[in-house]
């Protein structure tokens, strides 16, 4: 009890609210604005419902499996099942400066947004029931174990793998699962993007950016220099990512689009995430530039080359960005920021090697297990809505609603 | 009596309305429509993916006038809606058999 630091608790409670804001409404609006008018409500619901389901699963057993007593480095035990043994005044074992409930609450929003993030690859064609089942299975089988490996006292974390705010734990897992799911679902009948509202995407982008202060800044788990630095470099990477993406579009397609600017901002944010607490301002700026270039390549070239229909580019922006950020962390980490040096500052290739290993192991695990989960759900209830429902739009077909009704 | 329908570029609507009111035309019906002619469609760009929009947004104006006024109205529309670039639209003229004002029951030229 005596270790509780009130300022830290204030900051992390605020950060928790920020990360909540990132899902609902930020991600929901961001994805909704990118979706065709006839399926916008379904998209918003996919994000919100996943957030809800994973939050409940988190308090039931997710927290325990992730941060409970370590079993062979692989998974947590069930000591915190339904949080039954925890009192509100307890301190968190993983962060003794924080109330235990607050730590659980903060991490809950991470698990929830990781799953919700994936939805962007499946919108406009997935059965709603299938998505609910996937949210439940995926968070249980993929997210909790991987989060345990890196953050919960598991084998990768013990080896020295670093991931400040979830480039591997969230963005790689969610991005790769999005890719696997998008391929298994198949292309939409109208596989072009026809955004219902780019201003909504703009609001979503701004709110995501705002929320990322809690996401990355909060991951310091205290109100300290590292938190400030992480939030600062996060913003710089976002700015640079957006501007560079816009310039690339201007050169390549002769027009700087708003969606390009927004996408670049998100690419910068996703890419800086794992590195945010370990790199300095210079590192953050370089990461923003590289994020825009590599994610641009993934979205514009890679996707068209392999012809998968990742509806809203979850893999191209978040998956690729998260993985890229984990690698750049191994290069640009600086000791006076986060206690470790990367390749550029004389830390050798050790950290870089560990990041690569983690990316590889988590990548293979995610792809294989996600494939199995999608297969199971496909057998049980089917992944995809009927052709007619898809053409009519999921809002009316699945929910009996329309986003905008004309009245006379 | 003649009905003059003009499909024009949406941003030219105000100019056309002004030109018509200058020659004493007091009413018109305006509809938002979509279509294409020789101009064909255009492309939109979302994250590098080009999307071809076949039907372009246009505005259709309908005015019913006496046969004497028709030429003047057509001239005003053509003049005010023209940009000189492809896609300026078309004017269609047809005969009208009967016009009735619902409120008063007046007919034909009285009712225009």
PDB file of C-alpha atoms in Angstrom, chain A residues 137-349:
ATOM      1  CA  UNK A 137     -11.437 -17.184 -29.475  1.00  0.00           C
ATOM      2  CA  UNK A 138      -8.720 -14.936 -30.858  1.00  0.00           C
ATOM      3  CA  UNK A 139      -8.208 -12.902 -27.712  1.00  0.00           C
ATOM      4  CA  UNK A 140      -8.067 -16.122 -25.685  1.00  0.00           C
ATOM      5  CA  UNK A 141      -5.814 -18.175 -27.920  1.00  0.00           C
ATOM      6  CA  UNK A 142      -3.606 -15.557 -29.571  1.00  0.00           C
ATOM      7  CA  UNK A 143      -3.555 -12.287 -27.645  1.00  0.00           C
ATOM      8  CA  UNK A 144      -3.341 -13.490 -24.024  1.00  0.00           C
ATOM      9  CA  UNK A 145      -0.466 -15.955 -24.597  1.00  0.00           C
ATOM     10  CA  UNK A 146       1.553 -13.527 -26.732  1.00  0.00           C
ATOM     11  CA  UNK A 147       0.996 -10.690 -24.236  1.00  0.00           C
ATOM     12  CA  UNK A 148       2.139 -13.067 -21.492  1.00  0.00           C
ATOM     13  CA  UNK A 149       5.288 -14.043 -23.408  1.00  0.00           C
ATOM     14  CA  UNK A 150       6.397 -10.438 -23.759  1.00  0.00           C
ATOM     15  CA  UNK A 151       4.756  -8.456 -20.936  1.00  0.00           C
ATOM     16  CA  UNK A 152       3.473 -10.964 -18.402  1.00  0.00           C
ATOM     17  CA  UNK A 153       6.709 -12.604 -17.296  1.00  0.00           C
ATOM     18  CA  UNK A 154       6.879 -15.094 -20.150  1.00  0.00           C
ATOM     19  CA  UNK A 155       9.858 -16.438 -22.063  1.00  0.00           C
ATOM     20  CA  UNK A 156      10.319 -13.687 -24.667  1.00  0.00           C
ATOM     21  CA  UNK A 157      10.237 -10.907 -22.073  1.00  0.00           C
ATOM     22  CA  UNK A 158      12.716 -12.824 -19.916  1.00  0.00           C
ATOM     23  CA  UNK A 159      15.022 -13.122 -22.908  1.00  0.00           C
ATOM     24  CA  UNK A 160      15.089  -9.335 -23.193  1.00  0.00           C
ATOM     25  CA  UNK A 161      12.618  -8.778 -26.015  1.00  0.00           C
ATOM     26  CA  UNK A 162      11.273  -5.229 -25.802  1.00  0.00           C
ATOM     27  CA  UNK A 163       7.912  -3.926 -26.913  1.00  0.00           C
ATOM     28  CA  UNK A 164       7.030  -0.667 -25.239  1.00  0.00           C
ATOM     29  CA  UNK A 165       3.353  -0.286 -26.078  1.00  0.00           C
ATOM     30  CA  UNK A 166       2.477  -3.234 -28.259  1.00  0.00           C
ATOM     31  CA  UNK A 167       4.069  -3.198 -31.724  1.00  0.00           C
ATOM     32  CA  UNK A 168       4.477  -6.958 -31.464  1.00  0.00           C
ATOM     33  CA  UNK A 169       1.843  -7.791 -28.859  1.00  0.00           C
ATOM     34  CA  UNK A 170      -0.922  -5.777 -30.530  1.00  0.00           C
ATOM     35  CA  UNK A 171      -0.109  -4.595 -33.995  1.00  0.00           C
ATOM     36  CA  UNK A 172       1.764  -7.619 -35.322  1.00  0.00           C
ATOM     37  CA  UNK A 173      -0.754 -10.132 -33.939  1.00  0.00           C
ATOM     38  CA  UNK A 174      -3.783  -8.164 -35.008  1.00  0.00           C
ATOM     39  CA  UNK A 175      -2.308  -7.236 -38.398  1.00  0.00           C
ATOM     40  CA  UNK A 176      -1.267 -10.775 -39.303  1.00  0.00           C
ATOM     41  CA  UNK A 177      -4.572 -12.247 -38.132  1.00  0.00           C
ATOM     42  CA  UNK A 178      -6.294  -9.599 -40.246  1.00  0.00           C
ATOM     43  CA  UNK A 179      -4.307 -10.748 -43.272  1.00  0.00           C
ATOM     44  CA  UNK A 180      -5.068 -14.440 -42.638  1.00  0.00           C
ATOM     45  CA  UNK A 181      -8.758 -13.683 -42.123  1.00  0.00           C
ATOM     46  CA  UNK A 182      -8.996 -11.419 -45.179  1.00  0.00           C
ATOM     47  CA  UNK A 183      -7.513 -14.144 -47.387  1.00  0.00           C
ATOM     48  CA  UNK A 184      -9.801 -16.824 -45.928  1.00  0.00           C
ATOM     49  CA  UNK A 185     -12.895 -14.641 -46.241  1.00  0.00           C
ATOM     50  CA  UNK A 186     -12.124 -13.792 -49.845  1.00  0.00           C
ATOM     51  CA  UNK A 187     -12.641 -10.577 -51.738  1.00  0.00           C
ATOM     52  CA  UNK A 188     -15.669  -8.408 -51.365  1.00  0.00           C
ATOM     53  CA  UNK A 189     -18.113  -8.383 -54.280  1.00  0.00           C
ATOM     54  CA  UNK A 190     -17.302  -4.716 -54.791  1.00  0.00           C
ATOM     55  CA  UNK A 191     -13.667  -4.772 -53.731  1.00  0.00           C
ATOM     56  CA  UNK A 192     -13.037  -1.078 -53.995  1.00  0.00           C
ATOM     57  CA  UNK A 193     -12.908   1.421 -51.217  1.00  0.00           C
ATOM     58  CA  UNK A 194     -15.763   3.886 -51.312  1.00  0.00           C
ATOM     59  CA  UNK A 195     -15.512   5.816 -48.065  1.00  0.00           C
ATOM     60  CA  UNK A 196     -18.840   6.875 -46.627  1.00  0.00           C
ATOM     61  CA  UNK A 197     -17.252   9.908 -45.015  1.00  0.00           C
ATOM     62  CA  UNK A 198     -13.665  11.060 -45.127  1.00  0.00           C
ATOM     63  CA  UNK A 199     -14.404  13.810 -42.563  1.00  0.00           C
ATOM     64  CA  UNK A 200     -15.389  10.987 -40.202  1.00  0.00           C
ATOM     65  CA  UNK A 201     -12.030   9.367 -40.978  1.00  0.00           C
ATOM     66  CA  UNK A 202     -10.396  12.701 -40.130  1.00  0.00           C
ATOM     67  CA  UNK A 203     -12.133  12.808 -36.750  1.00  0.00           C
ATOM     68  CA  UNK A 204     -11.210   9.167 -36.157  1.00  0.00           C
ATOM     69  CA  UNK A 205      -7.581   9.904 -37.033  1.00  0.00           C
ATOM     70  CA  UNK A 206      -7.447  12.851 -34.655  1.00  0.00           C
ATOM     71  CA  UNK A 207      -9.028  10.925 -31.813  1.00  0.00           C
ATOM     72  CA  UNK A 208      -6.737   7.944 -32.391  1.00  0.00           C
ATOM     73  CA  UNK A 209      -3.763  10.254 -32.270  1.00  0.00           C
ATOM     74  CA  UNK A 210      -5.073  11.823 -29.068  1.00  0.00           C
ATOM     75  CA  UNK A 211      -5.693   8.385 -27.563  1.00  0.00           C
ATOM     76  CA  UNK A 212      -2.199   7.282 -28.497  1.00  0.00           C
ATOM     77  CA  UNK A 213      -0.910   9.588 -25.760  1.00  0.00           C
ATOM     78  CA  UNK A 214      -2.415   7.149 -23.290  1.00  0.00           C
ATOM     79  CA  UNK A 215      -1.453   4.142 -25.330  1.00  0.00           C
ATOM     80  CA  UNK A 216       2.244   4.963 -25.601  1.00  0.00           C
ATOM     81  CA  UNK A 217       2.628   7.568 -22.855  1.00  0.00           C
ATOM     82  CA  UNK A 218       0.715   5.368 -20.412  1.00  0.00           C
ATOM     83  CA  UNK A 219       2.897   2.378 -21.181  1.00  0.00           C
ATOM     84  CA  UNK A 220       5.602   3.923 -18.999  1.00  0.00           C
ATOM     85  CA  UNK A 221       3.189   2.893 -16.198  1.00  0.00           C
ATOM     86  CA  UNK A 222       4.138   6.074 -14.340  1.00  0.00           C
ATOM     87  CA  UNK A 223       4.227   9.818 -14.769  1.00  0.00           C
ATOM     88  CA  UNK A 224       7.892  10.212 -15.546  1.00  0.00           C
ATOM     89  CA  UNK A 225      10.363  11.404 -18.150  1.00  0.00           C
ATOM     90  CA  UNK A 226       9.931   8.247 -20.182  1.00  0.00           C
ATOM     91  CA  UNK A 227       6.160   8.813 -20.384  1.00  0.00           C
ATOM     92  CA  UNK A 228       6.640  12.362 -21.613  1.00  0.00           C
ATOM     93  CA  UNK A 229       9.315  11.337 -24.081  1.00  0.00           C
ATOM     94  CA  UNK A 230       7.176   8.468 -25.404  1.00  0.00           C
ATOM     95  CA  UNK A 231       4.173  10.740 -25.951  1.00  0.00           C
ATOM     96  CA  UNK A 232       6.367  13.378 -27.601  1.00  0.00           C
ATOM     97  CA  UNK A 233       8.126  11.060 -30.075  1.00  0.00           C
ATOM     98  CA  UNK A 234       4.774   9.434 -30.817  1.00  0.00           C
ATOM     99  CA  UNK A 235       3.362  12.738 -31.978  1.00  0.00           C
ATOM    100  CA  UNK A 236       6.447  13.565 -34.015  1.00  0.00           C
ATOM    101  CA  UNK A 237       6.380  10.180 -35.754  1.00  0.00           C
ATOM    102  CA  UNK A 238       2.701  10.749 -36.565  1.00  0.00           C
ATOM    103  CA  UNK A 239       3.355  14.181 -38.066  1.00  0.00           C
ATOM    104  CA  UNK A 240       6.273  12.976 -40.155  1.00  0.00           C
ATOM    105  CA  UNK A 241       4.450   9.789 -41.196  1.00  0.00           C
ATOM    106  CA  UNK A 242       1.488  11.796 -42.460  1.00  0.00           C
ATOM    107  CA  UNK A 243       3.524  14.372 -44.356  1.00  0.00           C
ATOM    108  CA  UNK A 244       5.815  11.820 -45.992  1.00  0.00           C
ATOM    109  CA  UNK A 245       2.874   9.640 -47.080  1.00  0.00           C
ATOM    110  CA  UNK A 246       1.199  12.697 -48.571  1.00  0.00           C
ATOM    111  CA  UNK A 247       4.345  13.615 -50.494  1.00  0.00           C
ATOM    112  CA  UNK A 248       4.762  10.052 -51.780  1.00  0.00           C
ATOM    113  CA  UNK A 249       1.197  10.173 -53.120  1.00  0.00           C
ATOM    114  CA  UNK A 250       1.782  13.561 -54.645  1.00  0.00           C
ATOM    115  CA  UNK A 251       4.799  12.247 -56.525  1.00  0.00           C
ATOM    116  CA  UNK A 252       3.303   8.913 -57.515  1.00  0.00           C
ATOM    117  CA  UNK A 253      -0.360   9.786 -58.188  1.00  0.00           C
ATOM    118  CA  UNK A 254      -0.057  13.537 -58.845  1.00  0.00           C
ATOM    119  CA  UNK A 255      -2.498  14.418 -56.057  1.00  0.00           C
ATOM    120  CA  UNK A 256      -2.049  14.654 -52.292  1.00  0.00           C
ATOM    121  CA  UNK A 257      -5.167  12.955 -50.854  1.00  0.00           C
ATOM    122  CA  UNK A 258      -6.676  13.465 -47.430  1.00  0.00           C
ATOM    123  CA  UNK A 259      -6.890   9.721 -46.907  1.00  0.00           C
ATOM    124  CA  UNK A 260      -3.188   9.457 -47.688  1.00  0.00           C
ATOM    125  CA  UNK A 261      -2.393  12.042 -45.032  1.00  0.00           C
ATOM    126  CA  UNK A 262      -4.584  10.284 -42.442  1.00  0.00           C
ATOM    127  CA  UNK A 263      -3.155   6.873 -43.314  1.00  0.00           C
ATOM    128  CA  UNK A 264       0.391   8.133 -42.967  1.00  0.00           C
ATOM    129  CA  UNK A 265      -0.397   9.531 -39.518  1.00  0.00           C
ATOM    130  CA  UNK A 266      -1.737   6.151 -38.392  1.00  0.00           C
ATOM    131  CA  UNK A 267       1.254   4.370 -39.945  1.00  0.00           C
ATOM    132  CA  UNK A 268       3.581   6.659 -37.983  1.00  0.00           C
ATOM    133  CA  UNK A 269       1.667   6.010 -34.765  1.00  0.00           C
ATOM    134  CA  UNK A 270       1.593   2.228 -35.202  1.00  0.00           C
ATOM    135  CA  UNK A 271       5.274   2.070 -36.106  1.00  0.00           C
ATOM    136  CA  UNK A 272       6.553   4.203 -33.235  1.00  0.00           C
ATOM    137  CA  UNK A 273       4.472   2.203 -30.724  1.00  0.00           C
ATOM    138  CA  UNK A 274       6.953  -0.551 -29.789  1.00  0.00           C
ATOM    139  CA  UNK A 275       9.856   1.900 -29.822  1.00  0.00           C
ATOM    140  CA  UNK A 276       8.190   4.926 -28.240  1.00  0.00           C
ATOM    141  CA  UNK A 277       9.712   4.526 -24.774  1.00  0.00           C
ATOM    142  CA  UNK A 278      13.185   3.672 -26.044  1.00  0.00           C
ATOM    143  CA  UNK A 279      14.055   6.148 -28.788  1.00  0.00           C
ATOM    144  CA  UNK A 280      14.884   9.845 -28.733  1.00  0.00           C
ATOM    145  CA  UNK A 281      13.429  12.629 -30.861  1.00  0.00           C
ATOM    146  CA  UNK A 282      15.779  11.872 -33.745  1.00  0.00           C
ATOM    147  CA  UNK A 283      14.810   8.183 -33.615  1.00  0.00           C
ATOM    148  CA  UNK A 284      11.143   9.144 -33.624  1.00  0.00           C
ATOM    149  CA  UNK A 285      11.531  11.344 -36.686  1.00  0.00           C
ATOM    150  CA  UNK A 286      13.413   8.658 -38.625  1.00  0.00           C
ATOM    151  CA  UNK A 287      10.813   6.073 -37.623  1.00  0.00           C
ATOM    152  CA  UNK A 288       8.050   8.353 -38.930  1.00  0.00           C
ATOM    153  CA  UNK A 289       9.753   8.649 -42.327  1.00  0.00           C
ATOM    154  CA  UNK A 290      10.485   4.923 -42.652  1.00  0.00           C
ATOM    155  CA  UNK A 291       6.960   4.060 -41.462  1.00  0.00           C
ATOM    156  CA  UNK A 292       5.391   6.112 -44.254  1.00  0.00           C
ATOM    157  CA  UNK A 293       7.638   4.662 -46.947  1.00  0.00           C
ATOM    158  CA  UNK A 294       7.302   1.012 -45.948  1.00  0.00           C
ATOM    159  CA  UNK A 295       3.587   1.084 -45.115  1.00  0.00           C
ATOM    160  CA  UNK A 296       2.886   3.005 -48.343  1.00  0.00           C
ATOM    161  CA  UNK A 297       4.678   0.254 -50.207  1.00  0.00           C
ATOM    162  CA  UNK A 298       2.675  -2.423 -48.370  1.00  0.00           C
ATOM    163  CA  UNK A 299      -0.683  -0.749 -49.013  1.00  0.00           C
ATOM    164  CA  UNK A 300      -0.129   0.378 -52.586  1.00  0.00           C
ATOM    165  CA  UNK A 301       2.140  -2.326 -54.016  1.00  0.00           C
ATOM    166  CA  UNK A 302       2.167  -5.426 -51.827  1.00  0.00           C
ATOM    167  CA  UNK A 303      -1.613  -5.631 -51.559  1.00  0.00           C
ATOM    168  CA  UNK A 304      -2.144  -5.175 -55.287  1.00  0.00           C
ATOM    169  CA  UNK A 305       0.599  -7.640 -56.113  1.00  0.00           C
ATOM    170  CA  UNK A 306      -0.924 -10.426 -54.013  1.00  0.00           C
ATOM    171  CA  UNK A 307      -4.556  -9.396 -54.579  1.00  0.00           C
ATOM    172  CA  UNK A 308      -5.873  -9.993 -51.060  1.00  0.00           C
ATOM    173  CA  UNK A 309      -8.764  -7.845 -49.932  1.00  0.00           C
ATOM    174  CA  UNK A 310      -7.667  -6.359 -46.614  1.00  0.00           C
ATOM    175  CA  UNK A 311     -10.645  -3.967 -46.681  1.00  0.00           C
ATOM    176  CA  UNK A 312      -9.241  -1.100 -44.625  1.00  0.00           C
ATOM    177  CA  UNK A 313      -5.528  -2.036 -44.739  1.00  0.00           C
ATOM    178  CA  UNK A 314      -5.158  -3.374 -41.222  1.00  0.00           C
ATOM    179  CA  UNK A 315      -2.223  -5.520 -42.255  1.00  0.00           C
ATOM    180  CA  UNK A 316      -0.599  -2.895 -44.476  1.00  0.00           C
ATOM    181  CA  UNK A 317      -0.725  -0.151 -41.861  1.00  0.00           C
ATOM    182  CA  UNK A 318      -0.847  -1.784 -38.416  1.00  0.00           C
ATOM    183  CA  UNK A 319       0.738  -5.182 -39.065  1.00  0.00           C
ATOM    184  CA  UNK A 320       3.584  -3.914 -41.204  1.00  0.00           C
ATOM    185  CA  UNK A 321       3.976  -0.793 -39.048  1.00  0.00           C
ATOM    186  CA  UNK A 322       4.123  -2.735 -35.772  1.00  0.00           C
ATOM    187  CA  UNK A 323       6.689  -5.204 -37.104  1.00  0.00           C
ATOM    188  CA  UNK A 324       8.764  -2.454 -38.668  1.00  0.00           C
ATOM    189  CA  UNK A 325       8.731  -0.525 -35.395  1.00  0.00           C
ATOM    190  CA  UNK A 326      10.014  -3.522 -33.452  1.00  0.00           C
ATOM    191  CA  UNK A 327      12.958  -3.789 -35.854  1.00  0.00           C
ATOM    192  CA  UNK A 328      13.664  -0.051 -35.749  1.00  0.00           C
ATOM    193  CA  UNK A 329      13.619  -0.286 -31.955  1.00  0.00           C
ATOM    194  CA  UNK A 330      16.565  -2.656 -32.214  1.00  0.00           C
ATOM    195  CA  UNK A 331      18.402  -0.017 -34.225  1.00  0.00           C
ATOM    196  CA  UNK A 332      17.452   3.321 -32.653  1.00  0.00           C
ATOM    197  CA  UNK A 333      17.044   2.472 -28.954  1.00  0.00           C
ATOM    198  CA  UNK A 334      19.067   4.869 -26.805  1.00  0.00           C
ATOM    199  CA  UNK A 335      20.199   4.138 -23.273  1.00  0.00           C
ATOM    200  CA  UNK A 336      19.330   7.496 -21.707  1.00  0.00           C
ATOM    201  CA  UNK A 337      15.719   7.140 -22.850  1.00  0.00           C
ATOM    202  CA  UNK A 338      14.786   3.567 -21.998  1.00  0.00           C
ATOM    203  CA  UNK A 339      17.928   1.971 -20.584  1.00  0.00           C
ATOM    204  CA  UNK A 340      19.115   0.085 -23.653  1.00  0.00           C
ATOM    205  CA  UNK A 341      21.209   0.877 -26.695  1.00  0.00           C
ATOM    206  CA  UNK A 342      20.313  -0.353 -30.157  1.00  0.00           C
ATOM    207  CA  UNK A 343      22.622  -1.063 -33.057  1.00  0.00           C
ATOM    208  CA  UNK A 344      23.137   2.598 -33.941  1.00  0.00           C
ATOM    209  CA  UNK A 345      24.325   3.554 -30.444  1.00  0.00           C
ATOM    210  CA  UNK A 346      26.775   0.746 -29.903  1.00  0.00           C
ATOM    211  CA  UNK A 347      24.380  -1.796 -28.415  1.00  0.00           C
ATOM    212  CA  UNK A 348      25.410  -4.377 -30.984  1.00  0.00           C
ATOM    213  CA  UNK A 349      23.031  -6.661 -32.810  1.00  0.00           C
TER     214      UNK A 349
END
